[in-house]
mmCIF file of C-alpha atoms in Angstrom:
data_model
loop_
_atom_site.group_PDB
_atom_site.id
_atom_site.type_symbol
_atom_site.label_atom_id
_atom_site.label_comp_id
_atom_site.label_asym_id
_atom_site.label_seq_id
_atom_site.Cartn_x
_atom_site.Cartn_y
_atom_site.Cartn_z
ATOM 1 C CA MET A 1 61.894 0.009 -48.070
ATOM 2 C CA GLN A 2 60.011 -0.858 -51.115
ATOM 3 C CA PHE A 3 57.468 1.455 -52.617
ATOM 4 C CA ARG A 4 54.587 -0.921 -51.737
ATOM 5 C CA GLU A 5 55.578 -1.006 -48.088
ATOM 6 C CA GLN A 6 55.740 2.793 -47.977
ATOM 7 C CA ILE A 7 52.251 3.028 -49.504
ATOM 8 C CA LYS A 8 50.963 0.474 -46.973
ATOM 9 C CA ILE A 9 52.414 2.406 -44.022
ATOM 10 C CA LEU A 10 51.126 5.703 -45.403
ATOM 11 C CA SER A 11 47.643 4.191 -45.869
ATOM 12 C CA ILE A 12 47.611 2.900 -42.294
ATOM 13 C CA MET A 13 48.684 6.310 -40.977
ATOM 14 C CA LEU A 14 45.970 8.057 -42.985
ATOM 15 C CA LEU A 15 43.314 5.654 -41.710
ATOM 16 C CA PHE A 16 44.543 6.187 -38.161
ATOM 17 C CA LEU A 17 44.352 9.972 -38.554
ATOM 18 C CA LEU A 18 40.934 9.756 -40.200
ATOM 19 C CA PHE A 19 39.406 7.609 -37.452
ATOM 20 C CA ASN A 20 41.167 9.475 -34.679
ATOM 21 C CA SER A 21 39.982 12.874 -35.897
ATOM 22 C CA CYS A 22 36.325 11.745 -35.955
ATOM 23 C CA ALA A 23 36.196 10.875 -32.283
ATOM 24 C CA ILE A 24 33.011 11.933 -30.512
ATOM 25 C CA LEU A 25 33.676 13.156 -27.017
ATOM 26 C CA ASP A 26 31.236 13.216 -24.142
ATOM 27 C CA LYS A 27 30.638 16.746 -22.982
ATOM 28 C CA TYR A 28 31.076 17.738 -19.367
ATOM 29 C CA SER A 29 27.762 18.044 -17.637
ATOM 30 C CA PHE A 30 26.590 18.783 -14.149
ATOM 31 C CA ASP A 31 23.114 17.817 -13.048
ATOM 32 C CA ALA A 32 21.189 18.017 -9.813
ATOM 33 C CA ALA A 33 17.803 16.613 -8.919
ATOM 34 C CA VAL A 34 15.418 16.885 -6.018
ATOM 35 C CA ILE A 35 12.934 14.096 -5.438
ATOM 36 C CA ASP A 36 9.984 15.182 -3.332
ATOM 37 C CA LEU A 37 9.024 12.505 -0.804
ATOM 38 C CA SER A 38 6.176 14.505 0.761
ATOM 39 C CA ILE A 39 3.628 12.312 -1.058
ATOM 40 C CA PHE A 40 4.392 9.597 1.491
ATOM 41 C CA GLU A 41 3.610 11.841 4.460
ATOM 42 C CA LYS A 42 0.434 13.080 2.755
ATOM 43 C CA GLU A 43 -0.662 9.455 2.455
ATOM 44 C CA GLY A 44 0.155 8.763 6.144
ATOM 45 C CA MET A 45 3.170 6.640 5.257
ATOM 46 C CA PHE A 46 6.551 6.965 6.976
ATOM 47 C CA VAL A 47 9.475 6.694 4.540
ATOM 48 C CA THR A 48 13.258 6.624 4.786
ATOM 49 C CA THR A 49 16.118 5.495 2.593
ATOM 50 C CA GLY A 50 17.783 3.935 5.626
ATOM 51 C CA ASP A 51 16.658 1.927 8.634
ATOM 52 C CA ILE A 52 14.891 3.198 11.749
ATOM 53 C CA SER A 53 15.641 2.725 15.432
ATOM 54 C CA ARG A 54 11.999 2.163 16.373
ATOM 55 C CA ASN A 55 10.459 -1.296 16.650
ATOM 56 C CA TYR A 56 8.726 -2.530 13.531
ATOM 57 C CA LYS A 57 7.501 -5.681 11.862
ATOM 58 C CA SER A 58 8.363 -6.334 8.246
ATOM 59 C CA ALA A 59 5.275 -6.641 6.068
ATOM 60 C CA SER A 60 6.692 -7.156 2.574
ATOM 61 C CA ILE A 61 9.231 -6.065 0.021
ATOM 62 C CA VAL A 62 7.499 -3.922 -2.569
ATOM 63 C CA ILE A 63 8.932 -3.494 -6.060
ATOM 64 C CA VAL A 64 7.388 -1.229 -8.691
ATOM 65 C CA ASP A 65 8.778 -1.107 -12.235
ATOM 66 C CA CYS A 66 7.859 1.318 -15.007
ATOM 67 C CA TYR A 67 9.069 1.282 -18.614
ATOM 68 C CA GLN A 68 8.385 4.132 -20.990
ATOM 69 C CA GLY A 69 6.376 3.316 -24.082
ATOM 70 C CA TYR A 70 3.187 3.794 -26.012
ATOM 71 C CA VAL A 71 -0.326 3.615 -24.629
ATOM 72 C CA PRO A 72 -3.642 3.761 -26.478
ATOM 73 C CA LYS A 73 -4.856 7.369 -26.635
ATOM 74 C CA GLU A 74 -7.999 6.686 -24.622
ATOM 75 C CA ASP A 75 -5.803 5.305 -21.802
ATOM 76 C CA VAL A 76 -3.155 8.032 -21.653
ATOM 77 C CA LYS A 77 -4.590 9.317 -18.416
ATOM 78 C CA ILE A 78 -3.771 6.071 -16.657
ATOM 79 C CA LYS A 79 -6.278 5.468 -13.925
ATOM 80 C CA LYS A 80 -5.066 4.675 -10.449
ATOM 81 C CA SER A 81 -5.669 1.146 -11.585
ATOM 82 C CA LYS A 82 -2.729 -0.418 -9.798
ATOM 83 C CA SER A 83 -1.043 -2.681 -12.296
ATOM 84 C CA SER A 84 -2.234 -0.878 -15.378
ATOM 85 C CA ASN A 85 -0.836 -3.379 -17.875
ATOM 86 C CA SER A 86 -4.174 -4.918 -18.784
ATOM 87 C CA GLY A 87 -5.210 -4.227 -22.339
ATOM 88 C CA TYR A 88 -1.773 -3.226 -23.528
ATOM 89 C CA ASP A 89 -1.200 -6.536 -25.302
ATOM 90 C CA ASP A 90 -3.123 -4.978 -28.205
ATOM 91 C CA LEU A 91 -0.225 -2.620 -28.742
ATOM 92 C CA TYR A 92 1.960 -5.436 -30.043
ATOM 93 C CA GLY A 93 -0.612 -7.198 -32.126
ATOM 94 C CA SER A 94 -1.443 -10.129 -29.874
ATOM 95 C CA LYS A 95 -5.178 -9.394 -30.160
ATOM 96 C CA SER A 96 -5.297 -8.843 -33.924
ATOM 97 C CA THR A 97 -4.327 -5.185 -33.637
ATOM 98 C CA SER A 98 -1.193 -4.023 -35.385
ATOM 99 C CA PHE A 99 1.168 -1.278 -34.356
ATOM 100 C CA ASP A 100 0.970 0.380 -37.764
ATOM 101 C CA LYS A 101 -1.659 2.791 -36.415
ATOM 102 C CA ILE A 102 0.787 4.846 -34.354
ATOM 103 C CA LYS A 103 -1.624 7.790 -34.483
ATOM 104 C CA ASP A 104 -3.837 5.800 -32.088
ATOM 105 C CA PHE A 105 -1.123 5.845 -29.416
ATOM 106 C CA ASN A 106 0.657 8.432 -27.289
ATOM 107 C CA PHE A 107 4.107 8.143 -25.774
ATOM 108 C CA LYS A 108 4.204 7.958 -21.992
ATOM 109 C CA GLY A 109 7.333 8.312 -19.919
ATOM 110 C CA CYS A 110 7.747 7.117 -16.355
ATOM 111 C CA GLU A 111 6.861 9.697 -13.726
ATOM 112 C CA ILE A 112 8.390 9.158 -10.291
ATOM 113 C CA ASN A 113 5.193 10.280 -8.526
ATOM 114 C CA ASP A 114 3.249 7.541 -10.356
ATOM 115 C CA LEU A 115 5.706 4.992 -8.992
ATOM 116 C CA PHE A 116 5.446 6.506 -5.511
ATOM 117 C CA GLU A 117 1.637 6.307 -5.635
ATOM 118 C CA GLU A 118 1.862 2.661 -6.671
ATOM 119 C CA ILE A 119 4.373 1.663 -3.982
ATOM 120 C CA ILE A 120 2.230 3.397 -1.355
ATOM 121 C CA TYR A 121 -0.866 1.585 -2.648
ATOM 122 C CA GLN A 122 0.908 -1.780 -2.616
ATOM 123 C CA ALA A 123 2.395 -1.197 0.859
ATOM 124 C CA LYS A 124 -0.973 -0.157 2.297
ATOM 125 C CA GLY A 125 -2.390 -3.356 0.824
ATOM 126 C CA THR A 126 -0.185 -5.231 3.291
ATOM 127 C CA ASP A 127 -1.394 -2.963 6.139
ATOM 128 C CA ALA A 128 2.017 -1.280 6.326
ATOM 129 C CA ASN A 129 2.385 2.237 7.670
ATOM 130 C CA GLY A 130 5.954 2.809 6.558
ATOM 131 C CA ILE A 131 8.557 2.035 3.939
ATOM 132 C CA ILE A 132 12.223 1.818 4.793
ATOM 133 C CA LYS A 133 15.308 1.309 2.654
ATOM 134 C CA LEU A 134 13.585 3.071 -0.250
ATOM 135 C CA GLU A 135 15.649 2.859 -3.442
ATOM 136 C CA ILE A 136 15.116 4.406 -6.859
ATOM 137 C CA ARG A 137 16.959 2.710 -9.711
ATOM 138 C CA ASN A 138 17.336 3.182 -13.449
ATOM 139 C CA ILE A 139 16.487 -0.063 -15.223
ATOM 140 C CA SER A 140 16.092 -1.223 -18.799
ATOM 141 C CA LYS A 141 14.694 -4.115 -20.779
ATOM 142 C CA SER A 142 14.967 -5.281 -24.363
ATOM 143 C CA SER A 143 12.720 -3.506 -26.804
ATOM 144 C CA VAL A 144 10.084 -5.390 -28.766
ATOM 145 C CA ASP A 145 12.318 -5.480 -31.844
ATOM 146 C CA GLY A 146 15.245 -6.742 -29.754
ATOM 147 C CA LYS A 147 17.609 -4.188 -31.280
ATOM 148 C CA SER A 148 17.631 -1.646 -28.463
ATOM 149 C CA THR A 149 16.676 -1.204 -24.843
ATOM 150 C CA VAL A 150 13.753 0.553 -23.219
ATOM 151 C CA PRO A 151 14.664 2.689 -20.193
ATOM 152 C CA GLY A 152 12.661 2.557 -17.024
ATOM 153 C CA ILE A 153 12.584 3.299 -13.320
ATOM 154 C CA GLN A 154 12.282 0.896 -10.403
ATOM 155 C CA VAL A 155 11.246 1.838 -6.883
ATOM 156 C CA ILE A 156 11.840 -0.754 -4.188
ATOM 157 C CA GLY A 157 11.374 -0.672 -0.433
ATOM 158 C CA LEU A 158 10.618 -2.710 2.655
ATOM 159 C CA ALA A 159 7.036 -2.164 3.766
ATOM 160 C CA ILE A 160 6.815 -2.189 7.566
ATOM 161 C CA ASN A 161 4.391 -1.806 10.451
ATOM 162 C CA ILE A 162 5.888 0.632 12.948
ATOM 163 C CA GLU A 163 5.026 -0.334 16.489
ATOM 164 C CA ASP A 164 4.104 2.549 18.797
#
């Protein structure tokens, strides 16, 4: 072997060792969660993640999405306004307001009980007294800058009228 070839092989081996030694490993983790569904009973709404053997009429499929993000400080305590997206266009400058005033905004994450309240509200709007096949999903969408994703939660279920 020529000296150049030996240097080339040695360089490749060193690069391999360098990149291999900097590996980031996921740590083992164990998580558990309990999701309280009693809010449905308190609101007079039957709920199950499966089907039921009783007679019912389907009312509608209800889907509620929430994405974490920033809200104007005066709106942080989001009213039970059902579809609280009105007025948030200002956040991204569509109404001559710029996002450079971050001090005017607070970060708000998605709370599962907020989604439950909304799905109950929407289901009751169709005169339903139950929700079956309830699913909770992690979702995401592209961020405003398009460089990352924004995490969110989706709650979906079939609103029904249980026949007595």
